[in-house]
Coordinates of C-alpha atoms (C1' of nucleotides) in Angstrom, one line a residue:
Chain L
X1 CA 127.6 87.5 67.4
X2 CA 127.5 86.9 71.0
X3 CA 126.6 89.6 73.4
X4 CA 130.3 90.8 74.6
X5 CA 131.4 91.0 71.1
X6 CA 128.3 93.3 69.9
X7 CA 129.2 95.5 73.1
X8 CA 132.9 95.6 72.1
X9 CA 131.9 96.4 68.6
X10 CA 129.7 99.1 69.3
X11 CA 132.7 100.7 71.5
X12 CA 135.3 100.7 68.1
X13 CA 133.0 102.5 66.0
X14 CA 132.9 106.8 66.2
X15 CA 129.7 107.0 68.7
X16 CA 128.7 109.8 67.0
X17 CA 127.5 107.9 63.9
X18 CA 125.0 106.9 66.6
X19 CA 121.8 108.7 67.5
X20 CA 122.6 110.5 70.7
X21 CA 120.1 111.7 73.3
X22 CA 119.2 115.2 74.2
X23 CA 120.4 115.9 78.0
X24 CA 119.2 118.5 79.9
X25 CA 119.1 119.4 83.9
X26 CA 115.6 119.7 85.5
X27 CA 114.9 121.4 88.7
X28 CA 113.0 121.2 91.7
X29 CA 113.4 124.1 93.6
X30 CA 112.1 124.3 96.9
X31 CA 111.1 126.2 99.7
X32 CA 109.8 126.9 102.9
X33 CA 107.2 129.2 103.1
X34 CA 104.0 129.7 106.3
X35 CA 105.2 126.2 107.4
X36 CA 104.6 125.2 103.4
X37 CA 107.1 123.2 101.4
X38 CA 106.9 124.9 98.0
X39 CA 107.9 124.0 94.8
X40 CA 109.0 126.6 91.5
X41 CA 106.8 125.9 88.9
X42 CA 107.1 128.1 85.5
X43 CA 104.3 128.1 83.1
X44 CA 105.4 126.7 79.2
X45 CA 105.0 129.0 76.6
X46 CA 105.5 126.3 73.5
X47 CA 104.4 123.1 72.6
X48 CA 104.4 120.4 73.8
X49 CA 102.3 121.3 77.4
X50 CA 101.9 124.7 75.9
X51 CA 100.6 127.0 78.6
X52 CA 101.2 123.7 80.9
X53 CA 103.1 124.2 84.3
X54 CA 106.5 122.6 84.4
X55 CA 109.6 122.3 86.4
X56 CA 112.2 124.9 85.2
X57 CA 115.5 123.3 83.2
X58 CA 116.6 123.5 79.8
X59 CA 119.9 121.6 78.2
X60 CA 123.1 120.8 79.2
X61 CA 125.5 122.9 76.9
X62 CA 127.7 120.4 74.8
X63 CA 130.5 121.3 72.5
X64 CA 132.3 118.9 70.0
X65 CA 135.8 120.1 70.5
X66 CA 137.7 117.1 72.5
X67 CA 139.2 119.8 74.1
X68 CA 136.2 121.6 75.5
X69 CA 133.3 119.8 75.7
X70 CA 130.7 122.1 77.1
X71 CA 129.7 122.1 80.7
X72 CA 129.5 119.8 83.5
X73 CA 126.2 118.7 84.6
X74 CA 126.4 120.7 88.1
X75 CA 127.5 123.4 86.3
X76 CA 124.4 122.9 84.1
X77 CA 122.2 123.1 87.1
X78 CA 124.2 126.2 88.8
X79 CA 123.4 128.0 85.3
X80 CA 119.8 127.2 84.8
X81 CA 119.6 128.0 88.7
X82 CA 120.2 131.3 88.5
X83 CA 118.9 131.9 84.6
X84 CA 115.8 131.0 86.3
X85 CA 115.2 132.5 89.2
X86 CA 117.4 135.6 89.3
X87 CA 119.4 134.7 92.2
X88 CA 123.2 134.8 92.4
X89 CA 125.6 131.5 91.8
X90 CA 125.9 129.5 95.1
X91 CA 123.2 131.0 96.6
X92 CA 120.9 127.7 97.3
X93 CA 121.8 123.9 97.8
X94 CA 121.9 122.1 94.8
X95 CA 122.1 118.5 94.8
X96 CA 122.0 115.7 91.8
X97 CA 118.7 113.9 92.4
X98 CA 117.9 110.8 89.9
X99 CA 118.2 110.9 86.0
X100 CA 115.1 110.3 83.8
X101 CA 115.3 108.5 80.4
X102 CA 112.5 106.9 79.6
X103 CA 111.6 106.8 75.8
X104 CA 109.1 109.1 75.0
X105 CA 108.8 111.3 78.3
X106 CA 109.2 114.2 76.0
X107 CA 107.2 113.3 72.4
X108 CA 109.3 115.6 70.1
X109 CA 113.1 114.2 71.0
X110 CA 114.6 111.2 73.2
X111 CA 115.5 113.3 75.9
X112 CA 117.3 112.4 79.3
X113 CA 117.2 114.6 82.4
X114 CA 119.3 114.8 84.8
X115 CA 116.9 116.2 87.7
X116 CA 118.7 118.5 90.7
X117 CA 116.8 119.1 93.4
X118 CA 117.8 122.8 95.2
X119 CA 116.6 124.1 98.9
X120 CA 116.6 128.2 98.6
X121 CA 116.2 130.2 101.8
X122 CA 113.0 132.0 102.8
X123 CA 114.3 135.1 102.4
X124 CA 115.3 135.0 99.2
X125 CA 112.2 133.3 97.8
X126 CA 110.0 136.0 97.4
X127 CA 112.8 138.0 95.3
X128 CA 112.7 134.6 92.6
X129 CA 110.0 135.7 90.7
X130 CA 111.3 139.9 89.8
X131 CA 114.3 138.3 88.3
X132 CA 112.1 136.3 85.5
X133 CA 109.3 138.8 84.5
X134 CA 109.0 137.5 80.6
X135 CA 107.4 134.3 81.4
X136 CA 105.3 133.2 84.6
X137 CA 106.6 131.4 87.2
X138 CA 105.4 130.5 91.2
X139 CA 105.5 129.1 93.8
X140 CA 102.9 126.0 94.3
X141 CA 102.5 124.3 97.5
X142 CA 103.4 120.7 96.9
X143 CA 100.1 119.5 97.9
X144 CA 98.4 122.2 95.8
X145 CA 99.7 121.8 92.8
X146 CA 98.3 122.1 89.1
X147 CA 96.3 118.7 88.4
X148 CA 98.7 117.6 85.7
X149 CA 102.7 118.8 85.1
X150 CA 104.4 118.5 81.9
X151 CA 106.4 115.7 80.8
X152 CA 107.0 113.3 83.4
X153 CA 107.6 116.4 86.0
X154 CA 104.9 115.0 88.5
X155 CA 107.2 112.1 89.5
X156 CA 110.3 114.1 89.4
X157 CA 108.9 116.0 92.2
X158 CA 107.3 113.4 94.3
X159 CA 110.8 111.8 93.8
X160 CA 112.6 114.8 95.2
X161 CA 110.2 115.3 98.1
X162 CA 110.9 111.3 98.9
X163 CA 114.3 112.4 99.0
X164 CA 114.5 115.5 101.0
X165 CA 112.1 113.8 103.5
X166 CA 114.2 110.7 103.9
X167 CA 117.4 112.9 103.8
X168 CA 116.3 115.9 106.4
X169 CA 116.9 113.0 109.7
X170 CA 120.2 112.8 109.3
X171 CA 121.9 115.3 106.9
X172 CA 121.7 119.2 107.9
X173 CA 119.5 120.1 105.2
X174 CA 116.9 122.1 106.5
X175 CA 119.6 125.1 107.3
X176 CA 119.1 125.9 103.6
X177 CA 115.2 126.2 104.4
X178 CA 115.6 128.6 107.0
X179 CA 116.5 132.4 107.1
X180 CA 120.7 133.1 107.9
X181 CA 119.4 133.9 111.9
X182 CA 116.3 131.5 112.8
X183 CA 114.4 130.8 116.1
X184 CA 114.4 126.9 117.0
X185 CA 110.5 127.5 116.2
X186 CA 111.6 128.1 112.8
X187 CA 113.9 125.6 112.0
X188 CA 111.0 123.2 114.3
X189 CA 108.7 124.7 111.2
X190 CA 111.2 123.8 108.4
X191 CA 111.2 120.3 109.5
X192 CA 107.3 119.8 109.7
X193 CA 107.1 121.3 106.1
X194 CA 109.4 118.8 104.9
X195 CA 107.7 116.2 106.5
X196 CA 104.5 117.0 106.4
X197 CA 103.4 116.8 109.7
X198 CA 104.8 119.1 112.8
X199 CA 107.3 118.4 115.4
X200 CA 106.4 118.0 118.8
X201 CA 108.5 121.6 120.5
X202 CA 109.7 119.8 123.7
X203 CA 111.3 116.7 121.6
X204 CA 112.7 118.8 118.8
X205 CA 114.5 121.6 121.5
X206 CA 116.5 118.7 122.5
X207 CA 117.2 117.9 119.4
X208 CA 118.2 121.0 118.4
X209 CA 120.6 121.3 121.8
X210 CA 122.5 118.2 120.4
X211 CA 123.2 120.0 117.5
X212 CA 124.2 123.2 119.7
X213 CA 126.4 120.7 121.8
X214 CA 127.8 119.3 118.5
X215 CA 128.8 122.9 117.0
X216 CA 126.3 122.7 114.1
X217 CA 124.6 125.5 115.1
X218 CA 125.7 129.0 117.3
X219 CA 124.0 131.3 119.1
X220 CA 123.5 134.6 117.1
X221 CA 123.5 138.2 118.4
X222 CA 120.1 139.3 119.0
X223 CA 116.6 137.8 119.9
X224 CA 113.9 137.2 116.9
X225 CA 110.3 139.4 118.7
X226 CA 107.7 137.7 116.6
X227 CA 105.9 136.1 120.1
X228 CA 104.7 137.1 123.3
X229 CA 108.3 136.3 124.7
X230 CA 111.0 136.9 122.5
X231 CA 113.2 134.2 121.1
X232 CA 116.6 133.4 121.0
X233 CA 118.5 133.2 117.3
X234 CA 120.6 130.7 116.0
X235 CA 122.8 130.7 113.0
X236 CA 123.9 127.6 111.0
X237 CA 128.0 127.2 111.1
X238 CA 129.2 125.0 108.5
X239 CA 129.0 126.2 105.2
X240 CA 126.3 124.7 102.5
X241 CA 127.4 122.1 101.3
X242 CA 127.4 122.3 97.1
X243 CA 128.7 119.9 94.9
X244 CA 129.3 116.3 93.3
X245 CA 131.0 113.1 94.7
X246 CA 134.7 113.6 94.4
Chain A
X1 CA 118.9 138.9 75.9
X2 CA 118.4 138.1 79.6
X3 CA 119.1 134.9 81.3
X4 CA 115.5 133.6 80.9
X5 CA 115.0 134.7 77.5
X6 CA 118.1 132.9 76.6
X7 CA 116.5 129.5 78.1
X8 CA 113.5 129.9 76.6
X9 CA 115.1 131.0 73.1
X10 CA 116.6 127.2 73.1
X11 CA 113.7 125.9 73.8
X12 CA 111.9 127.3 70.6
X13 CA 114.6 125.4 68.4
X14 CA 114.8 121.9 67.1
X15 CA 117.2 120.8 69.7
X16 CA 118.7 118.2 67.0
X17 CA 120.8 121.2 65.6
X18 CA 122.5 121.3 69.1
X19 CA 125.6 119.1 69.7
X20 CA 124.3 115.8 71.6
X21 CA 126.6 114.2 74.3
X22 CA 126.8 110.4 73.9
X23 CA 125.0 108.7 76.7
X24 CA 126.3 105.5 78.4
X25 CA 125.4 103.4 81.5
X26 CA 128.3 101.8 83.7
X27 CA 128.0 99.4 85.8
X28 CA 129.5 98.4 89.6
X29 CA 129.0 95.1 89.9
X30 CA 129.2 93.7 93.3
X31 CA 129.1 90.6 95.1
X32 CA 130.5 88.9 98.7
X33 CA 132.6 86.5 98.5
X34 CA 134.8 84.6 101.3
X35 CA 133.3 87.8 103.1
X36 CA 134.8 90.4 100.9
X37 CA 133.1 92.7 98.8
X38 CA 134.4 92.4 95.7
X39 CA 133.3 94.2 91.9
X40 CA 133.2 93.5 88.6
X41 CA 135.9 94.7 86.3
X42 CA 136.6 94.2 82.8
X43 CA 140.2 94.6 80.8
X44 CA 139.8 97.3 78.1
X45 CA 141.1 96.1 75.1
X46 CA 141.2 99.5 72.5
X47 CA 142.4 102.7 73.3
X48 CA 141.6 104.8 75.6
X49 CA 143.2 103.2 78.8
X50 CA 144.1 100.5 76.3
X51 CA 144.5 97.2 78.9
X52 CA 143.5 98.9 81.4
X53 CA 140.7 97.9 83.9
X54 CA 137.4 99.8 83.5
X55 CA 133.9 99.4 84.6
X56 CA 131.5 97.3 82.6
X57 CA 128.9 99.5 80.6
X58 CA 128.3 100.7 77.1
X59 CA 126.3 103.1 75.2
X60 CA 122.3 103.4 76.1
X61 CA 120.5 102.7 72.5
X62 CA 118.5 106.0 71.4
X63 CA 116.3 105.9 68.1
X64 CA 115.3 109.2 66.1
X65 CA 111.8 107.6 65.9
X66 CA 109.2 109.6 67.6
X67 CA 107.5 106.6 68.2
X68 CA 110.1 104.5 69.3
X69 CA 112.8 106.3 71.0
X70 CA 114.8 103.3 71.9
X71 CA 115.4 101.8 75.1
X72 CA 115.2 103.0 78.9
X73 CA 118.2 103.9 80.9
X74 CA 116.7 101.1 83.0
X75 CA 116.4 98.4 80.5
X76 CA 120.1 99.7 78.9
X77 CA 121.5 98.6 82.4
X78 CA 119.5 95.6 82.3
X79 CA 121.2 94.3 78.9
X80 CA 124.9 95.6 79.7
X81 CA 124.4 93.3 83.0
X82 CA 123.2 90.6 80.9
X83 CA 125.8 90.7 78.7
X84 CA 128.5 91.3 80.5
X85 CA 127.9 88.8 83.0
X86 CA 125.9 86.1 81.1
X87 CA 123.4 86.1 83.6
X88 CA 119.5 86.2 82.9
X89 CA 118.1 89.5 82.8
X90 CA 116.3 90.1 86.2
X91 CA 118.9 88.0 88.3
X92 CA 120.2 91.3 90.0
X93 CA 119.5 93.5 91.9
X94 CA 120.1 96.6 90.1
X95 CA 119.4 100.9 91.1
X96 CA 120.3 103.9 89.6
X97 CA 123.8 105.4 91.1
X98 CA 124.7 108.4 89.8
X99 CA 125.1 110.7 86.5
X100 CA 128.7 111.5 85.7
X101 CA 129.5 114.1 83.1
X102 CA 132.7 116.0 83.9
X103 CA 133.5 117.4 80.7
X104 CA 137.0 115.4 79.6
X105 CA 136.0 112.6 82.0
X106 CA 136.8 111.0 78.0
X107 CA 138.9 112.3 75.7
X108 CA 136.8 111.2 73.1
X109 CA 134.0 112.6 73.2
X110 CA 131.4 114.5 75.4
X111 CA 130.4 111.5 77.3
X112 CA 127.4 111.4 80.0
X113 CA 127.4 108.3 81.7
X114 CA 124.3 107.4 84.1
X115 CA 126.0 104.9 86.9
X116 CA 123.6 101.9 88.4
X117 CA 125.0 99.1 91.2
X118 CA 124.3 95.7 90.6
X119 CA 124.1 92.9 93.9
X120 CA 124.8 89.7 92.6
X121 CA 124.5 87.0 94.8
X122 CA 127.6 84.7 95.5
X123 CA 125.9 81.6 94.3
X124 CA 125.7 83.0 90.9
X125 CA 129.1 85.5 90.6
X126 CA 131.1 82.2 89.6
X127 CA 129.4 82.2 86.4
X128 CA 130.3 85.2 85.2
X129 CA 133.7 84.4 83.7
X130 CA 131.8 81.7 82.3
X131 CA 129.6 83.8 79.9
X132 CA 132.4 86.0 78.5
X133 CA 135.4 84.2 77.8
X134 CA 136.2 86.5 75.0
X135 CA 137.3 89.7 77.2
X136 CA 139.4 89.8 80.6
X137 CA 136.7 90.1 83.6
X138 CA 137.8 89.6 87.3
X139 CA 136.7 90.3 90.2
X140 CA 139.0 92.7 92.5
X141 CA 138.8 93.1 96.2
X142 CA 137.8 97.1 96.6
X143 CA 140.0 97.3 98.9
X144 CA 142.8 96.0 96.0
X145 CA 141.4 97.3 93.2
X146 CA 144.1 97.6 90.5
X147 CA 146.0 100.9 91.0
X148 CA 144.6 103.3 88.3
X149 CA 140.9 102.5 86.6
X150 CA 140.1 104.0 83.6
X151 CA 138.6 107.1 82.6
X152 CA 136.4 108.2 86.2
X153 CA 135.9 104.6 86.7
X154 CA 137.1 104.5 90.1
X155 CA 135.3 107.5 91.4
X156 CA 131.9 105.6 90.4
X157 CA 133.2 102.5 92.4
X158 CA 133.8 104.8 95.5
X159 CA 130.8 106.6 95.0
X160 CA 128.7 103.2 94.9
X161 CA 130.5 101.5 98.0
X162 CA 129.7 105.2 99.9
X163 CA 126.1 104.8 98.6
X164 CA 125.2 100.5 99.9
X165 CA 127.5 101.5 103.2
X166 CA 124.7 104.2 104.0
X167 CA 121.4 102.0 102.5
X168 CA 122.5 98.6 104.3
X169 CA 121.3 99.8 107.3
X170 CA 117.5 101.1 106.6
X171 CA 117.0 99.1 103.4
X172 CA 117.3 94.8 102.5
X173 CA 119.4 95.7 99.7
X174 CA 122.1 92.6 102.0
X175 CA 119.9 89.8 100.9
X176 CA 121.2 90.1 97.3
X177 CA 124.6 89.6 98.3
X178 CA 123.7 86.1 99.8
X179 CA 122.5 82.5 99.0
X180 CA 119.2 81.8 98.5
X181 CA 118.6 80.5 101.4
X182 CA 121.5 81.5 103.9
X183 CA 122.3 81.2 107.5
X184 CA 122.6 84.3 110.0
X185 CA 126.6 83.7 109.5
X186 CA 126.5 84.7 106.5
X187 CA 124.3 87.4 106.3
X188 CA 126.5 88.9 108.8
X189 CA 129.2 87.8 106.8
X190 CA 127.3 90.3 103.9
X191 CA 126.5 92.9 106.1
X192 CA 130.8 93.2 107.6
X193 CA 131.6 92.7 103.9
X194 CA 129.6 95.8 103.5
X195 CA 130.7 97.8 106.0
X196 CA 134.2 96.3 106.3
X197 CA 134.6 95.6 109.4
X198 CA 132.8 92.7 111.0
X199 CA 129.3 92.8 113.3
X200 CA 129.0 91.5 116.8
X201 CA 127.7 88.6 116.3
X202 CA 125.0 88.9 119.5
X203 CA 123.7 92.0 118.6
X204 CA 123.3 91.0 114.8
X205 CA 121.2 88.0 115.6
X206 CA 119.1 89.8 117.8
X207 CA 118.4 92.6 114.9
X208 CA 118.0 89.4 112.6
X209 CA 115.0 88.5 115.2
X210 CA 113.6 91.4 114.7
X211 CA 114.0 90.6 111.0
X212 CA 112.0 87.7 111.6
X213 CA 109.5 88.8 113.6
X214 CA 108.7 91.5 110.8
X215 CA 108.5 88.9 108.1
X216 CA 111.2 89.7 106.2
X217 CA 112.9 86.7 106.4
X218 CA 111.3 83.0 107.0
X219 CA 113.1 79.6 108.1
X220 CA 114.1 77.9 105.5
X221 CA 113.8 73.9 105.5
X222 CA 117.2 71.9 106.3
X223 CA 120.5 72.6 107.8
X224 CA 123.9 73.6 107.1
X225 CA 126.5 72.0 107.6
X226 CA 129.7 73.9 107.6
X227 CA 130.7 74.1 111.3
X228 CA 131.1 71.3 114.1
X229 CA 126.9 72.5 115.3
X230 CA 124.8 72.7 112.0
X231 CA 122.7 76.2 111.8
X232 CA 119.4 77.0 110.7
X233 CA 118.8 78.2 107.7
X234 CA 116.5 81.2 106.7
X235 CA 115.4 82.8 102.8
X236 CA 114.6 86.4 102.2
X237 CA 110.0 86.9 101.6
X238 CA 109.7 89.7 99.9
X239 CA 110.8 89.8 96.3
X240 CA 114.4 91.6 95.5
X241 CA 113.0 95.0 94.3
X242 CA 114.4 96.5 91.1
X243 CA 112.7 99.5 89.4
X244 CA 112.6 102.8 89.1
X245 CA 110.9 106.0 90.7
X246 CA 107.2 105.5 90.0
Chain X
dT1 C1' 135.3 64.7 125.5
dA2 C1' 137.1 68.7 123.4
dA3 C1' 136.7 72.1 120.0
dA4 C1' 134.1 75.3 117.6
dT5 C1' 130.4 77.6 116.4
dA6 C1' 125.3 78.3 117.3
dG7 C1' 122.5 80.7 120.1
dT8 C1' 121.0 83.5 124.6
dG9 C1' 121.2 86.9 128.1
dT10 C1' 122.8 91.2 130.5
dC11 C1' 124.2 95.9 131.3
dT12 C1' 124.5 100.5 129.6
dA13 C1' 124.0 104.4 126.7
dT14 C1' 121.4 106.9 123.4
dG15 C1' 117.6 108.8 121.2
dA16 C1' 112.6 109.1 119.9
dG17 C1' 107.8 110.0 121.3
dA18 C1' 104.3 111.6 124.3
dC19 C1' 103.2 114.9 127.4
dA20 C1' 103.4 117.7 131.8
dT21 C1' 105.4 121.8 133.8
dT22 C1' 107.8 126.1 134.5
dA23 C1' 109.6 130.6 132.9
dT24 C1' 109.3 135.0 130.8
dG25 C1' 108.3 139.2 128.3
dT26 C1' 104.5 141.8 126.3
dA27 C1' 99.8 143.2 125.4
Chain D
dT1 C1' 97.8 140.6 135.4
dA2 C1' 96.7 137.4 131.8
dC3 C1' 98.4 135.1 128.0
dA4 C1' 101.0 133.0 124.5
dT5 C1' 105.0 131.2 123.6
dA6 C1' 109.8 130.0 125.1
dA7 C1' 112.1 126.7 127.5
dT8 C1' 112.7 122.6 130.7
dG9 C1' 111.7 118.3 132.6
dT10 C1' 109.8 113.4 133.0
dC11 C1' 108.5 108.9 131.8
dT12 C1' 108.5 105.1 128.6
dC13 C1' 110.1 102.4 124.9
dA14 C1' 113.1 100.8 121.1
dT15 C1' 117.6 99.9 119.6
dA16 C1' 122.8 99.7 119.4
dG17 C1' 127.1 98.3 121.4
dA18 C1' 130.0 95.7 124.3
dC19 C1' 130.6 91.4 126.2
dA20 C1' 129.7 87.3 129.2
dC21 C1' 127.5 83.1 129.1
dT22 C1' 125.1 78.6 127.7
dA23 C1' 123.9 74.9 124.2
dT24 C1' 124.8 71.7 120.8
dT25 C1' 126.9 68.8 117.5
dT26 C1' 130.8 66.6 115.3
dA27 C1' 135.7 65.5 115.0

DNA sequence: TAAATAGTGTCTATGAGACATTATGTA
DNA sequence: TACATAATGTCTCATAGACACTATTTA
């Protein structure tokens, strides 16, 4: 049998006489916090990893009927989102990262991730961990963080970090990292804790009056008194971008 | 039950007594030819979108065995390639895309498919009828694709030209969609091919320079021959990367 | 020798990086 | 008034884009 005939074979036959995968959606939530990028961690409660810190998820809802077969992946994410940290729908950026499959990442079941990465604003940060009291869950500095994660969670976040860092020069991420009103010393500090190193103020103003000139960002009503001299406050305008190709 | 119990309550079950989504990997194919980018399509021949032009792919091969859970998502995208094309395994270029699973995206059945892009190089995309005589493959223009592809086919295909149009200008990815060894012509044929629309020649040699200087690319020994003056020709150093995260 | 492409040079605009300087409101 | 931070300015360097120009080999 050559190879195009096995492949055509294997497509006539009912693919659920085949072993199927487990999928679920895993994911790293971040935030900014003291000019620290942070990372939700929740702490396992059952074998395998029991008592081992992990990145929240859980599976992707699947039904047989042809007519309605469960949920859609982002949808998967939205859900676990807010199952997991309390917060309302829509209320962070979501954004597909990179899906995991190798055989045995998880010993019980071959399980494939698909791994979301979500940017959650300061402010609401601090209110993740009252909505999810049964089990623990916190926020870990991504340099600080527990010496070993479950599964294969380490790389999942060192991908997402590659991401957000190589993403945050030329896409308007870090407006999801920032309060609604922010100081251009605060977005400045968003930037450094994405990158891990700070902005020099003089070169990132003028960079941030580009994206004044260019209508990305308004001036908001107000001044932010956290300094000597009080500061002037911004406000992102375009809308958070959510959602999938298409 | 709250949200988090909820998540956790699935957890605590053999997730085998869940409905499974079958998992597939698709392929976009790409290569450059007569300076067009053109991708890999192959005739459908059972129903759905009986005859009509789909992506090449099939279903990733998942074992119940603890201890041997099948293959990668990596190494399924590796053998569709191969078999699909008749190439060697490893004679591609080949990253992860995307992870489509809009429910209904086929009628079948749930169906999760994790998208990669494949570079071939022109020397070797002639071949690739060759090696599967038994099914219609072609390759189409994107820019005269057929009108309909099936299932979310052509979604993937935009998604993946969207996705090299961005990464041709920070990453090599263009040397896989060239000779061996190639002449600066034709890697800015690639790189126009890419972008559609062509590059000033001037200002491309001088960023190939820079190439050179960097030692990413070496003088090749010979000539070529193709126009009335003979140009130098050049090969790619460093290896074509394929991999994964970590 | 003419044609066609290889290869070089120039001018300008833009943005990053390093760093000095001024301005301002509050303790 | 002193001080810390906001806000502005300056210099240099690297690169992109547009485009003019020269060089070389073969038909």
């Amino acid at each position: 049998m050559s190879a195009h005939e096995e492949s055509t074979f294997l497509e006539e036959y009912d693919p659920t006489r085949y072993p199927r995968p487990s999928v679920t959606v895993d994911l790293v939530i971040l935030t900014v916090r003291d000019a620290h990028l942070k990372v939700l961690l929740v702490q396992r409660k059952e074998h395998p990893y029991r008592h081992g810190w992990a990145l929240p998820g859980g599976f992707v809802r699947v039904k047989e009927d042809p007519l309605d077969q469960g949920e859609s992946l982002l949808d998967a994410a939205h859900r676990e989102l807010a199952e997991e940290t309390g917060l309302p729908l829509g209320a962070a950026f979501l954004e597909q990262l990179y899906t995991f499959g190798k055989p045995g990442r998880d010993p019980r079941t071959r399980v494939i991730s698909v791994a979301w990465y979500a940017l959650i604003q300061p402010e609401l940060a601090p209110l993740v961990t009252a909505g999810s009291d049964a089990a623990h869950v916190a926020w870990y500095c991504v340099s600080q963080m527990p010496a070993e994660l479950a599964f294969d969670h380490q790389l999942i976040v060192n991908t997402a970090i590659e991401r957000i860092r190589g993403k945050i020069d030329y896409a308007p991420i870090a407006f999801n990292l920032v309060p609604e009103t922010f100081t251009v010393a605060e977005l400045r500090a968003a930037y450094g804790a994405v990158k891990g190193q700070p902005y020099d103020a003089g070169n990132f103003r003028r960079r941030f009056l580009r994206m004044l000139e260019d209508g990305l960002v308004e001036q908001a009503p107000g001044l932010r008194h956290v300094a000597r001299k009080p500061s002037t406050v911004y406000r992102f305008v375009t809308p958070a971008r959510v959602g999938e190709p298409g």
